Tab-separated table of C-alpha atoms in Angstrom:
chain	number	residue	atom	x	y	z
A	794	MET	CA	97.197	83.948	127.610
A	795	LEU	CA	94.965	86.963	127.182
A	796	SER	CA	95.953	90.184	128.880
A	797	LEU	CA	93.414	91.954	131.080
A	798	GLU	CA	93.011	94.637	128.408
A	799	SER	CA	92.243	92.043	125.732
A	800	ALA	CA	89.824	90.185	128.016
A	801	LEU	CA	87.918	93.378	128.815
A	802	ALA	CA	87.892	94.335	125.134
A	803	LEU	CA	86.454	90.933	124.217
A	804	ALA	CA	83.852	91.311	126.958
A	805	GLY	CA	82.883	94.711	125.549
A	806	ILE	CA	82.597	93.280	122.040
A	807	TRP	CA	80.485	90.401	123.386
A	808	PHE	CA	78.084	92.792	125.122
A	809	PHE	CA	77.715	94.815	121.932
A	810	GLY	CA	77.242	91.646	119.878
A	811	ALA	CA	74.559	90.390	122.265
A	812	ALA	CA	72.870	93.814	122.183
A	813	SER	CA	72.938	93.698	118.372
A	814	ALA	CA	71.246	90.301	118.250
A	815	CYS	CA	68.600	91.305	120.800
A	816	ALA	CA	67.921	94.690	119.145
A	817	VAL	CA	67.452	93.154	115.686
A	818	ALA	CA	65.236	90.390	117.119
A	819	ASP	CA	63.110	92.921	119.010
A	820	LEU	CA	62.730	95.050	115.880
A	821	LEU	CA	61.484	92.119	113.797
A	822	ARG	CA	59.481	90.263	116.444
A	823	GLN	CA	55.717	90.703	116.391
A	824	HIS	CA	55.460	90.909	120.179
A	825	PRO	CA	58.865	91.699	121.700
A	826	PRO	CA	59.280	90.842	125.397
A	827	GLU	CA	59.195	93.612	127.963
A	828	ARG	CA	62.859	93.027	128.756
A	829	GLY	CA	63.658	94.518	125.345
A	830	LYS	CA	62.949	97.981	126.701
A	831	LEU	CA	65.757	97.653	129.233
A	832	GLY	CA	67.767	94.650	128.065
A	833	VAL	CA	69.414	96.161	124.982
A	834	PRO	CA	70.339	99.489	126.664
A	835	LEU	CA	71.710	97.555	129.650
A	836	LEU	CA	73.887	95.381	127.417
A	837	LEU	CA	75.163	98.477	125.634
A	838	ALA	CA	75.917	100.201	128.947
A	839	LEU	CA	77.870	97.148	130.155
A	840	GLY	CA	79.773	97.081	126.881
A	841	CYS	CA	80.680	100.764	127.261
A	842	ALA	CA	81.870	100.166	130.835
A	843	SER	CA	84.134	97.300	129.715
A	844	LEU	CA	85.611	99.342	126.891
A	845	LEU	CA	86.231	102.392	129.055
A	846	ALA	CA	88.062	100.109	131.500
A	847	VAL	CA	90.364	99.082	128.618
A	848	LEU	CA	91.193	102.726	127.931
A	849	VAL	CA	91.861	103.420	131.616
A	850	LEU	CA	94.201	100.424	131.857
A	851	HIS	CA	96.012	101.392	128.672
A	852	GLY	CA	96.400	104.970	129.887
A	853	ALA	CA	97.708	103.823	133.260
A	854	LYS	CA	100.220	101.492	131.567
A	855	THR	CA	101.558	104.091	129.134
A	856	GLY	CA	101.239	107.111	131.420
A	857	ARG	CA	99.538	109.269	128.790
A	858	VAL	CA	96.350	109.816	126.828
A	859	PRO	CA	95.220	106.403	125.476
A	860	LEU	CA	93.811	107.625	122.158
A	861	PHE	CA	96.563	106.876	119.658
A	862	ASN	CA	95.928	103.453	118.137
A	863	SER	CA	93.058	102.155	116.036
A	864	PHE	CA	91.325	100.317	118.895
A	865	ASP	CA	91.531	103.333	121.204
A	866	VAL	CA	90.167	105.618	118.487
A	867	LEU	CA	87.321	103.321	117.442
A	868	THR	CA	86.502	102.527	121.072
A	869	ILE	CA	86.123	106.108	122.283
A	870	TYR	CA	84.173	106.928	119.122
A	871	GLY	CA	81.883	103.920	119.604
A	872	VAL	CA	81.371	104.666	123.299
A	873	PHE	CA	80.488	108.312	122.622
A	874	LEU	CA	78.126	107.223	119.842
A	875	THR	CA	76.413	104.668	122.093
A	876	ILE	CA	76.087	107.035	125.055
A	877	SER	CA	74.601	109.676	122.749
A	878	ALA	CA	72.063	107.152	121.451
A	879	LEU	CA	71.132	106.051	124.976
A	880	CYS	CA	70.658	109.684	126.036
A	881	LEU	CA	68.432	110.211	123.003
A	882	LEU	CA	66.446	107.143	124.011
A	883	THR	CA	65.523	108.723	127.365
A	884	ARG	CA	63.604	111.534	125.616
A	885	HIS	CA	62.438	110.020	122.327
A	886	ARG	CA	61.035	106.695	121.142
A	887	THR	CA	64.163	105.625	119.272
A	888	GLN	CA	64.528	102.047	120.567
A	889	GLY	CA	64.285	100.581	117.073
A	890	MET	CA	67.302	102.609	115.943
A	891	LEU	CA	69.504	100.497	118.247
A	892	ALA	CA	69.097	97.624	115.776
A	893	ILE	CA	71.221	99.691	113.374
A	894	LEU	CA	73.593	101.320	115.853
A	895	ALA	CA	74.623	98.250	117.865
A	896	PRO	CA	75.783	96.126	114.877
A	897	TYR	CA	77.616	99.151	113.449
A	898	VAL	CA	79.598	99.724	116.652
A	899	THR	CA	80.216	95.983	117.052
A	900	LEU	CA	81.767	95.835	113.579
A	901	LEU	CA	84.017	98.801	114.371
A	902	LEU	CA	85.216	97.193	117.605
A	903	ILE	CA	85.985	93.895	115.876
A	904	THR	CA	87.940	95.790	113.210
A	905	GLY	CA	90.040	97.572	115.833
A	906	PHE	CA	90.567	94.619	118.199
A	907	PRO	CA	94.004	93.559	116.818
A	908	ALA	CA	95.409	96.881	118.092
A	909	VAL	CA	94.354	96.373	121.744
A	910	GLY	CA	97.257	97.396	123.981
A	911	VAL	CA	99.424	98.620	121.104
A	912	THR	CA	101.890	101.296	122.203
A	913	THR	CA	102.359	104.149	119.750
A	914	GLY	CA	104.921	106.882	119.255
A	915	PRO	CA	105.296	109.695	121.775
A	916	VAL	CA	103.217	112.846	121.736
A	917	PRO	CA	105.360	115.858	120.757
A	918	HIS	CA	106.667	117.324	124.013
A	919	GLN	CA	105.675	120.878	123.033
A	920	VAL	CA	101.972	119.953	122.984
A	921	PRO	CA	100.041	120.635	126.242
A	922	GLU	CA	98.571	117.201	126.944
A	923	ALA	CA	95.493	118.536	128.755
A	924	ILE	CA	94.548	120.687	125.751
A	925	LEU	CA	95.330	117.782	123.434
A	926	LEU	CA	92.971	115.537	125.418
A	927	LEU	CA	90.239	118.176	125.292
A	928	HIS	CA	90.793	118.628	121.549
A	929	LEU	CA	90.481	114.884	120.943
A	930	LEU	CA	87.464	114.281	123.189
A	931	ILE	CA	85.517	117.168	121.668
A	932	ALA	CA	86.394	115.938	118.183
A	933	PHE	CA	85.232	112.401	118.949
A	934	ALA	CA	82.037	113.729	120.538
A	935	GLY	CA	81.382	115.711	117.358
A	936	TYR	CA	82.107	112.670	115.169
A	937	ALA	CA	79.752	110.603	117.331
A	938	LEU	CA	76.882	113.072	116.967
A	939	PHE	CA	77.456	113.346	113.227
A	940	SER	CA	77.369	109.537	113.011
A	941	LEU	CA	74.214	109.323	115.116
A	942	ALA	CA	72.603	111.829	112.735
A	943	SER	CA	73.666	109.542	109.843
A	944	ILE	CA	72.065	106.531	111.526
A	945	LEU	CA	68.887	108.563	111.993
A	946	ALA	CA	69.134	109.524	108.305
A	947	PHE	CA	69.286	105.849	107.335
A	948	THR	CA	66.291	105.197	109.585
A	949	TYR	CA	64.487	108.118	107.934
A	950	LEU	CA	65.059	106.622	104.477
A	951	VAL	CA	63.746	103.238	105.661
A	952	GLN	CA	60.627	104.861	107.131
A	953	ASP	CA	60.128	106.997	104.026
A	954	HIS	CA	60.307	103.879	101.847
A	955	ASN	CA	57.845	102.058	104.102
A	956	PHE	CA	55.449	105.011	104.042
A	957	LYS	CA	55.551	105.476	100.266
A	958	HIS	CA	55.004	101.774	99.628
A	959	ARG	CA	52.446	101.436	102.449
A	960	HIS	CA	54.492	98.857	104.331
A	961	PHE	CA	52.903	99.572	107.706
A	962	GLY	CA	54.244	96.509	109.455
A	963	VAL	CA	56.262	95.801	112.576
A	964	ILE	CA	59.365	97.732	111.478
A	965	PHE	CA	57.327	100.826	110.598
A	966	GLU	CA	55.668	100.767	114.017
A	967	ARG	CA	58.940	100.280	115.936
A	968	LEU	CA	60.932	103.036	114.226
A	969	PRO	CA	60.398	106.753	115.002
A	970	ALA	CA	58.073	108.893	112.900
A	971	LEU	CA	59.489	110.780	109.911
A	972	GLU	CA	58.910	114.177	111.505
A	973	THR	CA	60.744	113.112	114.659
A	974	LEU	CA	63.690	111.743	112.691
A	975	ASP	CA	63.946	114.882	110.561
A	976	HIS	CA	63.928	117.106	113.656
A	977	LEU	CA	66.518	115.024	115.513
A	978	MET	CA	68.831	114.848	112.508
A	979	PHE	CA	68.975	118.629	112.261
A	980	ARG	CA	69.563	119.114	115.991
A	981	LEU	CA	72.355	116.530	116.123
A	982	VAL	CA	74.117	117.952	113.056
A	983	GLY	CA	73.923	121.429	114.615
A	984	TYR	CA	75.407	120.297	117.935
A	985	ALA	CA	78.092	118.219	116.200
A	986	PHE	CA	79.035	121.123	113.933
A	987	ILE	CA	79.611	123.334	116.987
A	988	LEU	CA	81.756	120.659	118.643
A	989	LEU	CA	83.885	120.078	115.545
A	990	THR	CA	84.379	123.830	115.153
A	991	ILE	CA	85.626	124.068	118.756
A	992	SER	CA	87.919	121.086	118.184
A	993	LEU	CA	89.380	122.703	115.071
A	994	ALA	CA	90.011	125.914	117.003
A	995	LEU	CA	91.835	123.935	119.702
A	996	GLY	CA	93.819	122.199	116.984
A	997	VAL	CA	94.990	125.568	115.644
A	998	TYR	CA	96.072	126.497	119.178
A	999	LEU	CA	98.009	123.231	119.525
A	1000	VAL	CA	99.767	123.838	116.204
A	1001	HIS	CA	100.794	127.276	117.445
A	1002	GLU	CA	102.045	125.879	120.761
A	1003	SER	CA	104.032	123.107	119.089
A	1004	GLY	CA	105.862	125.629	116.899
A	1005	SER	CA	104.906	123.779	113.732
A	1006	GLY	CA	105.001	125.528	110.393
A	1007	PRO	CA	102.575	125.892	107.489
A	1008	GLU	CA	102.951	122.202	106.549
A	1009	TRP	CA	99.936	121.553	108.795
A	1010	ILE	CA	97.671	123.407	106.358
A	1011	ALA	CA	98.309	120.849	103.595
A	1012	ASP	CA	98.316	117.828	105.913
A	1013	PRO	CA	95.915	115.066	104.695
A	1014	LYS	CA	94.371	114.683	108.166
A	1015	VAL	CA	93.689	118.412	108.440
A	1016	ALA	CA	92.370	118.538	104.863
A	1017	ALA	CA	90.001	115.604	105.456
A	1018	THR	CA	88.698	117.162	108.670
A	1019	LEU	CA	88.135	120.514	106.975
A	1020	VAL	CA	86.220	118.832	104.134
A	1021	THR	CA	84.030	117.062	106.704
A	1022	TRP	CA	83.476	120.346	108.528
A	1023	ALA	CA	82.557	122.076	105.245
A	1024	LEU	CA	80.063	119.337	104.324
A	1025	TYR	CA	78.212	119.728	107.576
A	1026	ALA	CA	78.411	123.520	107.323
A	1027	VAL	CA	76.485	123.166	104.052
A	1028	LEU	CA	73.974	120.873	105.759
A	1029	VAL	CA	73.419	123.353	108.580
A	1030	HIS	CA	72.953	126.155	106.051
A	1031	MET	CA	70.545	124.122	103.916
A	1032	ARG	CA	68.305	123.422	106.859
A	1033	ALA	CA	68.600	126.657	108.832
A	1034	ASN	CA	68.505	129.200	105.995
A	1035	ALA	CA	66.914	127.384	103.067
A	1036	GLY	CA	64.458	125.320	105.079
A	1037	ARG	CA	65.467	122.110	103.300
A	1038	HIS	CA	64.455	118.770	104.765
A	1039	GLY	CA	63.275	115.334	103.707
A	1040	THR	CA	64.943	112.539	101.761
A	1041	ARG	CA	67.533	114.692	99.969
A	1042	LEU	CA	68.899	116.039	103.240
A	1043	ALA	CA	68.792	112.532	104.732
A	1044	VAL	CA	70.873	111.160	101.849
A	1045	ILE	CA	73.509	113.888	102.276
A	1046	THR	CA	73.576	113.314	106.051
A	1047	LEU	CA	74.024	109.568	105.545
A	1048	ALA	CA	76.822	110.180	103.008
A	1049	GLY	CA	78.560	112.306	105.638
A	1050	LEU	CA	79.283	109.145	107.633
A	1051	ALA	CA	81.871	108.147	105.035
A	1052	PHE	CA	83.621	111.508	105.488
A	1053	VAL	CA	83.593	111.079	109.275
A	1054	LEU	CA	85.176	107.624	109.138
A	1055	PHE	CA	87.748	108.697	106.558
A	1056	SER	CA	88.841	111.810	108.445
A	1057	MET	CA	88.925	109.906	111.739
A	1058	VAL	CA	90.917	106.791	110.770
A	1059	GLY	CA	90.887	106.193	107.024
A	1060	VAL	CA	93.291	108.965	106.101
A	1061	HIS	CA	96.020	107.385	108.257
A	1062	LEU	CA	95.807	104.183	106.221
A	1063	ILE	CA	96.485	105.769	102.837
A	1064	ALA	CA	98.564	108.888	103.469
A	1065	HIS	CA	101.408	110.137	105.626
A	1066	SER	CA	100.307	112.800	108.098
A	1067	VAL	CA	102.176	115.199	110.334
A	1068	HIS	CA	99.851	113.771	112.983
A	1069	GLY	CA	102.579	111.138	112.892
A	1070	PHE	CA	102.289	110.188	116.557
A	1071	VAL	CA	98.819	108.801	115.776
A	1072	GLN	CA	100.092	105.440	114.579
A	1073	ILE	CA	97.129	103.315	113.574
A	1074	GLY	CA	98.700	99.945	112.993
A	1075	SER	CA	102.058	99.725	114.727
A	1076	HIS	CA	102.975	97.274	117.445
A	1077	PRO	CA	104.994	97.664	120.579
A	1078	GLU	CA	108.659	96.902	120.417
């Protein structure tokens, strides 16, 4: 029998799956129904609500921050990414982008589903849990904005291809203009870079409070995060100081998504980290 957490997680995945199907259909359909303007965002909002309920239940059951297994991590990342996209939708005509975002988040949630309700190792007692929560939430918010910039970069490359080959069909009309995409990419990368910088600073504070030694400097998780931070620092510099934009910047921004996913969860699958309490695949005893 399914637990309440699993049932809510499945409901969230279903909402995202339904939103994916509707968003792709609306993007390709010659005359999408009016419900498409509200239907897909509503499905995504319901999916986010279901997934947040899973995190609340897991936190209440364990009595601590519910961000230490693969489903928790991918869920909070996917929710932040979706909320960011919906906020963007209120100010810009980015509805067509949801046909890329919704399937992406759905795939992440399906990947993490086996870890629903998994209990992980304890947080080191020296770490202030409130600061730890702030550190994690800011980091995930930064990752989400970086990822949204990558999705916009992919959209930019699609639009650029359509424009160069004069494919002025339904998809070209439904996706944002190149100038809009270029502007939004830069803004999102800038905001995300600030958030990740703050998260790194909080991480240094947590290391100090926990009394850990210099082994944190060479930790694979820290190294991967610093590489991701450096990549986006280069992107910010290229745009702000060198005035670079266009397809080359879009390609680099899109490639950054791989760094985000690796530093967020991938590094735990291939290397031992002193972030040892973040156990991605373990099961409760």
